[in-house]
């Protein structure tokens, strides 16, 4: 065989491998039928009727000190859209180098909260989430709608992760638009499962996708988006997070102190939040 043939073969092999791998990824389909871990077994359902939001299978789990589920509790929760008071971004650091989980909590009235957490839906055979594996359509997307005691308390008080809770700036319309977008997504997953993707469809991108500031595709390659542990720097810079005196001060005030609050306390949500800014 000629040298030209060998050169052509060597050139074509990686192309064929890439095409085969691409076809394999595209052919994969997300599913709702699997042996899911307990916390991912039940999907929430959402009903909107006028001003009232009704969430069935609103998650309110409790956990033992080792992080295992002690009580798998679900309830039906109702919220009045007209009582939406504010939006909070939670960033929970579970590793170094910016490895973190982002979540969003919506405040209604003085002491009612709906927390949204977009996660990779794990089966009983999957020990934990692997970010690299999450690049290749290996996880179905899951949206937990639940209480702060469950979703935030698990991370701040049980796992002892460093969790920061930031008030977001924006108009009432923007807050309602973000909330309704999340609720529509959660309801849609009941009939149209989707893949969770480490980079492009994860715990943080759902929030940023609602902002015109992040519509340009190049913005998504900012390391502060790829690594949610640094996202507060970006959002503070862009005016999404309320600036309370620079990055260091804003972080210090946003950090949840798990020693001065109890998960079962009626004041849990108030206790984990930074003190309000006092006018001189």
Short mmCIF file of C-alpha atoms in Angstrom, two decimals:
data_model
loop_
_atom_site.label_atom_id
_atom_site.label_comp_id
_atom_site.label_asym_id
_atom_site.label_seq_id
_atom_site.Cartn_x
_atom_site.Cartn_y
_atom_site.Cartn_z
CA UNK A 1 0.00 0.00 0.00
CA UNK A 2 1.19 3.49 -0.79
CA UNK A 3 2.28 6.06 1.76
CA UNK A 4 -0.61 8.23 0.57
CA UNK A 5 -3.06 5.54 1.67
CA UNK A 6 -1.55 5.34 5.15
CA UNK A 7 -1.69 9.12 5.53
CA UNK A 8 -5.33 9.11 4.48
CA UNK A 9 -6.14 6.27 6.90
CA UNK A 10 -4.42 8.00 9.81
CA UNK A 11 -6.35 11.19 9.01
CA UNK A 12 -9.71 9.45 8.72
CA UNK A 13 -9.50 7.32 11.88
CA UNK A 14 -9.96 10.20 14.37
CA UNK A 15 -12.73 11.64 12.20
CA UNK A 16 -14.59 8.32 12.20
CA UNK A 17 -14.08 7.94 15.97
CA UNK A 18 -15.38 11.45 16.57
CA UNK A 19 -18.41 10.90 14.32
CA UNK A 20 -19.18 7.59 16.01
CA UNK A 21 -18.92 9.14 19.48
CA UNK A 22 -21.08 12.09 18.42
CA UNK A 23 -23.73 9.77 16.99
CA UNK A 24 -23.68 7.76 20.22
CA UNK A 25 -24.26 10.90 22.31
CA UNK A 26 -27.01 12.24 20.07
CA UNK A 27 -28.78 8.90 20.03
CA UNK A 28 -28.98 8.76 23.84
CA UNK A 29 -32.35 9.74 25.25
CA UNK A 30 -33.16 10.92 28.79
CA UNK A 31 -35.54 8.77 30.78
CA UNK A 32 -37.77 8.97 33.83
CA UNK A 33 -37.80 5.20 34.26
CA UNK A 34 -34.89 4.17 36.48
CA UNK A 35 -34.11 2.99 39.97
CA UNK A 36 -33.63 6.49 41.38
CA UNK A 37 -32.15 7.35 44.74
CA UNK A 38 -34.82 8.25 47.30
CA UNK A 39 -34.34 12.02 47.04
CA UNK A 40 -34.84 11.84 43.26
CA UNK A 41 -37.62 9.31 43.15
CA UNK A 42 -40.59 11.71 43.15
CA UNK A 43 -40.99 14.66 40.79
CA UNK A 44 -42.86 17.78 41.93
CA UNK A 45 -45.94 18.91 40.06
CA UNK A 46 -46.98 22.53 39.66
CA UNK A 47 -50.41 24.08 39.16
CA UNK A 48 -51.02 27.78 38.53
CA UNK A 49 -54.50 29.12 39.15
CA UNK A 50 -54.80 32.88 39.09
CA UNK A 51 -52.56 34.20 41.83
CA UNK A 52 -52.12 30.81 43.51
CA UNK A 53 -49.21 28.45 42.96
CA UNK A 54 -49.83 24.90 44.19
CA UNK A 55 -46.90 22.50 44.39
CA UNK A 56 -47.56 18.82 45.01
CA UNK A 57 -44.64 16.72 46.25
CA UNK A 58 -43.03 19.80 47.77
CA UNK A 59 -39.92 18.27 49.35
CA UNK A 60 -39.28 18.75 53.07
CA UNK A 61 -36.85 15.94 53.96
CA UNK A 62 -34.97 15.63 57.23
CA UNK A 63 -31.53 14.08 57.53
CA UNK A 64 -29.47 12.27 60.15
CA UNK A 65 -26.07 13.61 61.19
CA UNK A 66 -24.30 11.35 58.66
CA UNK A 67 -26.27 12.87 55.78
CA UNK A 68 -28.60 9.93 55.23
CA UNK A 69 -32.32 10.55 54.85
CA UNK A 70 -34.10 10.24 58.19
CA UNK A 71 -37.58 11.25 56.95
CA UNK A 72 -38.63 11.41 53.30
CA UNK A 73 -41.37 13.99 53.74
CA UNK A 74 -43.49 15.51 50.99
CA UNK A 75 -46.36 17.93 51.32
CA UNK A 76 -48.58 20.16 49.24
CA UNK A 77 -47.51 23.80 49.46
CA UNK A 78 -49.28 26.92 48.23
CA UNK A 79 -47.83 30.34 47.47
CA UNK A 80 -49.40 33.60 46.34
CA UNK A 81 -47.54 35.10 43.39
CA UNK A 82 -48.56 38.60 44.48
CA UNK A 83 -46.71 38.07 47.79
CA UNK A 84 -43.32 37.43 46.16
CA UNK A 85 -40.93 39.64 48.12
CA UNK A 86 -37.46 38.76 46.87
CA UNK A 87 -35.04 36.25 45.38
CA UNK A 88 -31.94 34.79 47.03
CA UNK A 89 -29.01 32.98 45.43
CA UNK A 90 -27.39 30.24 47.47
CA UNK A 91 -23.88 28.98 46.69
CA UNK A 92 -22.78 25.86 48.55
CA UNK A 93 -19.07 24.99 48.29
CA UNK A 94 -18.49 21.23 48.32
CA UNK A 95 -14.92 21.26 47.04
CA UNK A 96 -11.93 23.40 46.20
CA UNK A 97 -11.22 25.24 42.95
CA UNK A 98 -14.71 26.66 42.68
CA UNK A 99 -16.62 23.39 42.91
CA UNK A 100 -20.01 24.42 44.28
CA UNK A 101 -23.74 24.02 43.88
CA UNK A 102 -26.02 26.97 43.16
CA UNK A 103 -29.66 27.17 44.21
CA UNK A 104 -32.33 29.85 44.24
CA UNK A 105 -34.83 30.62 46.99
CA UNK A 106 -37.95 32.75 46.52
CA UNK A 107 -39.33 34.65 49.49
CA UNK A 108 -43.07 35.15 49.89
CA UNK A 109 -44.33 37.48 52.60
CA UNK A 110 -42.23 37.55 55.74
CA UNK A 111 -41.42 33.90 56.32
CA UNK A 112 -42.45 31.60 53.46
CA UNK A 113 -39.84 30.29 51.05
CA UNK A 114 -39.72 28.14 47.93
CA UNK A 115 -36.27 26.79 47.14
CA UNK A 116 -35.35 25.57 43.65
CA UNK A 117 -32.39 23.26 43.13
CA UNK A 118 -31.46 21.95 39.68
CA UNK A 119 -29.52 18.72 40.07
CA UNK A 120 -28.29 15.60 38.29
CA UNK A 121 -30.79 12.83 38.99
CA UNK A 122 -28.85 9.90 40.40
CA UNK A 123 -29.78 6.23 40.36
CA UNK A 124 -29.07 3.82 43.20
CA UNK A 125 -26.09 2.53 41.22
CA UNK A 126 -24.49 5.98 40.98
CA UNK A 127 -22.60 6.77 44.17
CA UNK A 128 -22.21 10.49 43.52
CA UNK A 129 -22.27 13.09 40.77
CA UNK A 130 -19.14 13.27 38.59
CA UNK A 131 -18.69 16.61 36.76
CA UNK A 132 -16.73 15.11 33.85
CA UNK A 133 -19.32 12.38 33.33
CA UNK A 134 -21.97 15.10 33.35
CA UNK A 135 -20.59 16.50 30.11
CA UNK A 136 -21.72 13.48 28.10
CA UNK A 137 -25.47 13.12 28.61
CA UNK A 138 -25.15 10.64 31.46
CA UNK A 139 -27.55 12.28 33.92
CA UNK A 140 -31.19 13.19 33.70
CA UNK A 141 -32.07 16.64 34.99
CA UNK A 142 -33.97 16.93 38.26
CA UNK A 143 -35.58 20.01 39.77
CA UNK A 144 -36.20 19.88 43.49
CA UNK A 145 -38.87 22.27 44.76
CA UNK A 146 -38.73 22.30 48.51
CA UNK A 147 -38.13 23.96 51.84
CA UNK A 148 -35.00 25.81 52.89
CA UNK A 149 -34.72 23.47 55.87
CA UNK A 150 -34.34 20.58 53.42
CA UNK A 151 -32.36 21.94 50.48
CA UNK A 152 -30.21 24.55 52.25
CA UNK A 153 -30.11 22.94 55.70
CA UNK A 154 -28.79 19.67 54.27
CA UNK A 155 -25.76 21.51 52.93
CA UNK A 156 -25.14 24.10 55.65
CA UNK A 157 -26.07 22.19 58.80
CA UNK A 158 -25.73 18.49 57.95
CA UNK A 159 -22.88 18.30 55.45
CA UNK A 160 -21.23 21.38 57.02
CA UNK A 161 -20.48 22.91 53.63
CA UNK A 162 -19.69 26.61 53.34
CA UNK A 163 -22.96 28.10 52.15
CA UNK A 164 -23.52 31.72 51.14
CA UNK A 165 -26.94 33.32 50.67
CA UNK A 166 -27.08 36.49 48.56
CA UNK A 167 -30.07 38.76 47.93
CA UNK A 168 -30.50 39.38 44.20
CA UNK A 169 -31.29 42.76 42.73
CA UNK A 170 -33.94 43.25 40.09
CA UNK A 171 -37.49 44.31 39.50
CA UNK A 172 -40.62 42.56 40.71
CA UNK A 173 -41.33 41.57 37.12
CA UNK A 174 -37.89 39.98 36.74
CA UNK A 175 -38.38 38.00 39.96
CA UNK A 176 -41.78 36.72 38.81
CA UNK A 177 -40.43 35.89 35.36
CA UNK A 178 -37.60 33.83 36.86
CA UNK A 179 -39.95 32.02 39.25
CA UNK A 180 -42.49 31.17 36.55
CA UNK A 181 -39.72 29.97 34.24
CA UNK A 182 -38.48 27.57 36.91
CA UNK A 183 -41.98 26.31 37.63
CA UNK A 184 -42.71 25.68 33.96
CA UNK A 185 -39.45 23.74 33.64
CA UNK A 186 -40.22 21.64 36.70
CA UNK A 187 -43.68 20.77 35.41
CA UNK A 188 -42.36 20.00 31.92
CA UNK A 189 -39.88 17.44 33.28
CA UNK A 190 -42.83 15.25 34.30
CA UNK A 191 -43.55 14.50 30.64
CA UNK A 192 -40.40 15.59 28.79
CA UNK A 193 -37.22 14.50 30.56
CA UNK A 194 -34.00 16.36 29.75
CA UNK A 195 -30.32 15.78 30.28
CA UNK A 196 -28.34 17.58 32.96
CA UNK A 197 -25.11 19.03 31.57
CA UNK A 198 -22.17 20.12 33.70
CA UNK A 199 -21.51 23.20 31.57
CA UNK A 200 -24.59 24.24 29.67
CA UNK A 201 -27.64 23.07 31.60
CA UNK A 202 -26.78 22.96 35.26
CA UNK A 203 -27.56 24.45 38.65
CA UNK A 204 -26.42 27.97 37.66
CA UNK A 205 -27.24 28.41 33.98
CA UNK A 206 -31.00 28.37 34.58
CA UNK A 207 -30.65 31.57 36.58
CA UNK A 208 -28.30 33.31 34.15
CA UNK A 209 -30.34 32.35 31.09
CA UNK A 210 -33.11 34.66 32.29
CA UNK A 211 -30.83 37.70 32.18
CA UNK A 212 -30.10 39.62 28.98
CA UNK A 213 -26.57 40.16 30.30
CA UNK A 214 -25.72 36.52 29.62
CA UNK A 215 -27.35 35.94 26.24
CA UNK A 216 -24.04 36.07 24.34
CA UNK A 217 -22.59 32.58 23.88
CA UNK A 218 -19.09 33.77 24.81
CA UNK A 219 -20.25 34.68 28.31
CA UNK A 220 -20.76 31.01 29.12
CA UNK A 221 -17.04 30.31 28.90
CA UNK A 222 -16.23 32.64 31.80
CA UNK A 223 -14.58 30.45 34.46
CA UNK A 224 -16.86 32.06 37.05
CA UNK A 225 -19.82 30.40 35.34
CA UNK A 226 -18.07 27.10 34.65
CA UNK A 227 -17.09 26.97 38.36
CA UNK A 228 -20.10 28.19 40.38
CA UNK A 229 -17.95 28.77 43.46
CA UNK A 230 -16.72 31.94 41.78
CA UNK A 231 -20.10 33.02 40.42
CA UNK A 232 -20.64 35.57 43.19
CA UNK A 233 -17.67 37.58 41.85
CA UNK A 234 -19.27 37.78 38.40
CA UNK A 235 -22.78 38.52 39.64
CA UNK A 236 -21.53 41.18 42.01
CA UNK A 237 -19.54 42.78 39.19
CA UNK A 238 -22.62 42.79 36.96
CA UNK A 239 -24.93 44.19 39.64
CA UNK A 240 -27.04 41.03 39.99
CA UNK A 241 -26.03 40.50 43.64
CA UNK A 242 -26.54 43.33 46.11
CA UNK A 243 -23.14 44.89 46.82
CA UNK A 244 -22.61 45.33 50.56
CA UNK A 245 -19.09 46.77 50.40
CA UNK A 246 -17.03 44.75 47.93
CA UNK A 247 -16.56 41.03 47.34
CA UNK A 248 -14.93 40.17 50.68
CA UNK A 249 -17.47 42.05 52.84
CA UNK A 250 -20.44 40.84 50.80
CA UNK A 251 -19.26 37.24 51.17
CA UNK A 252 -18.66 37.60 54.89
CA UNK A 253 -22.17 38.92 55.44
CA UNK A 254 -23.72 36.26 53.20
CA UNK A 255 -22.08 33.26 54.85
CA UNK A 256 -24.50 31.07 56.79
CA UNK A 257 -23.49 30.50 60.40
CA UNK A 258 -24.80 27.05 61.27
CA UNK A 259 -24.08 27.49 64.97
CA UNK A 260 -26.76 30.10 65.61
CA UNK A 261 -29.69 28.37 63.89
CA UNK A 262 -31.50 25.06 64.11
CA UNK A 263 -33.15 23.34 61.18
CA UNK A 264 -36.36 22.70 63.13
CA UNK A 265 -36.59 26.29 64.34
CA UNK A 266 -39.47 28.39 63.01
CA UNK A 267 -36.90 31.17 62.59
CA UNK A 268 -34.52 29.05 60.50
CA UNK A 269 -34.89 31.14 57.32
CA UNK A 270 -34.52 34.42 59.18
CA UNK A 271 -31.51 33.18 61.15
CA UNK A 272 -29.49 32.07 58.11
CA UNK A 273 -29.88 35.41 56.34
CA UNK A 274 -27.58 38.43 56.61
CA UNK A 275 -28.79 41.30 58.74
CA UNK A 276 -30.62 43.99 56.73
CA UNK A 277 -28.72 47.09 55.73
CA UNK A 278 -29.43 49.89 58.18
CA UNK A 279 -29.60 53.41 56.87
CA UNK A 280 -27.46 55.92 58.80
#
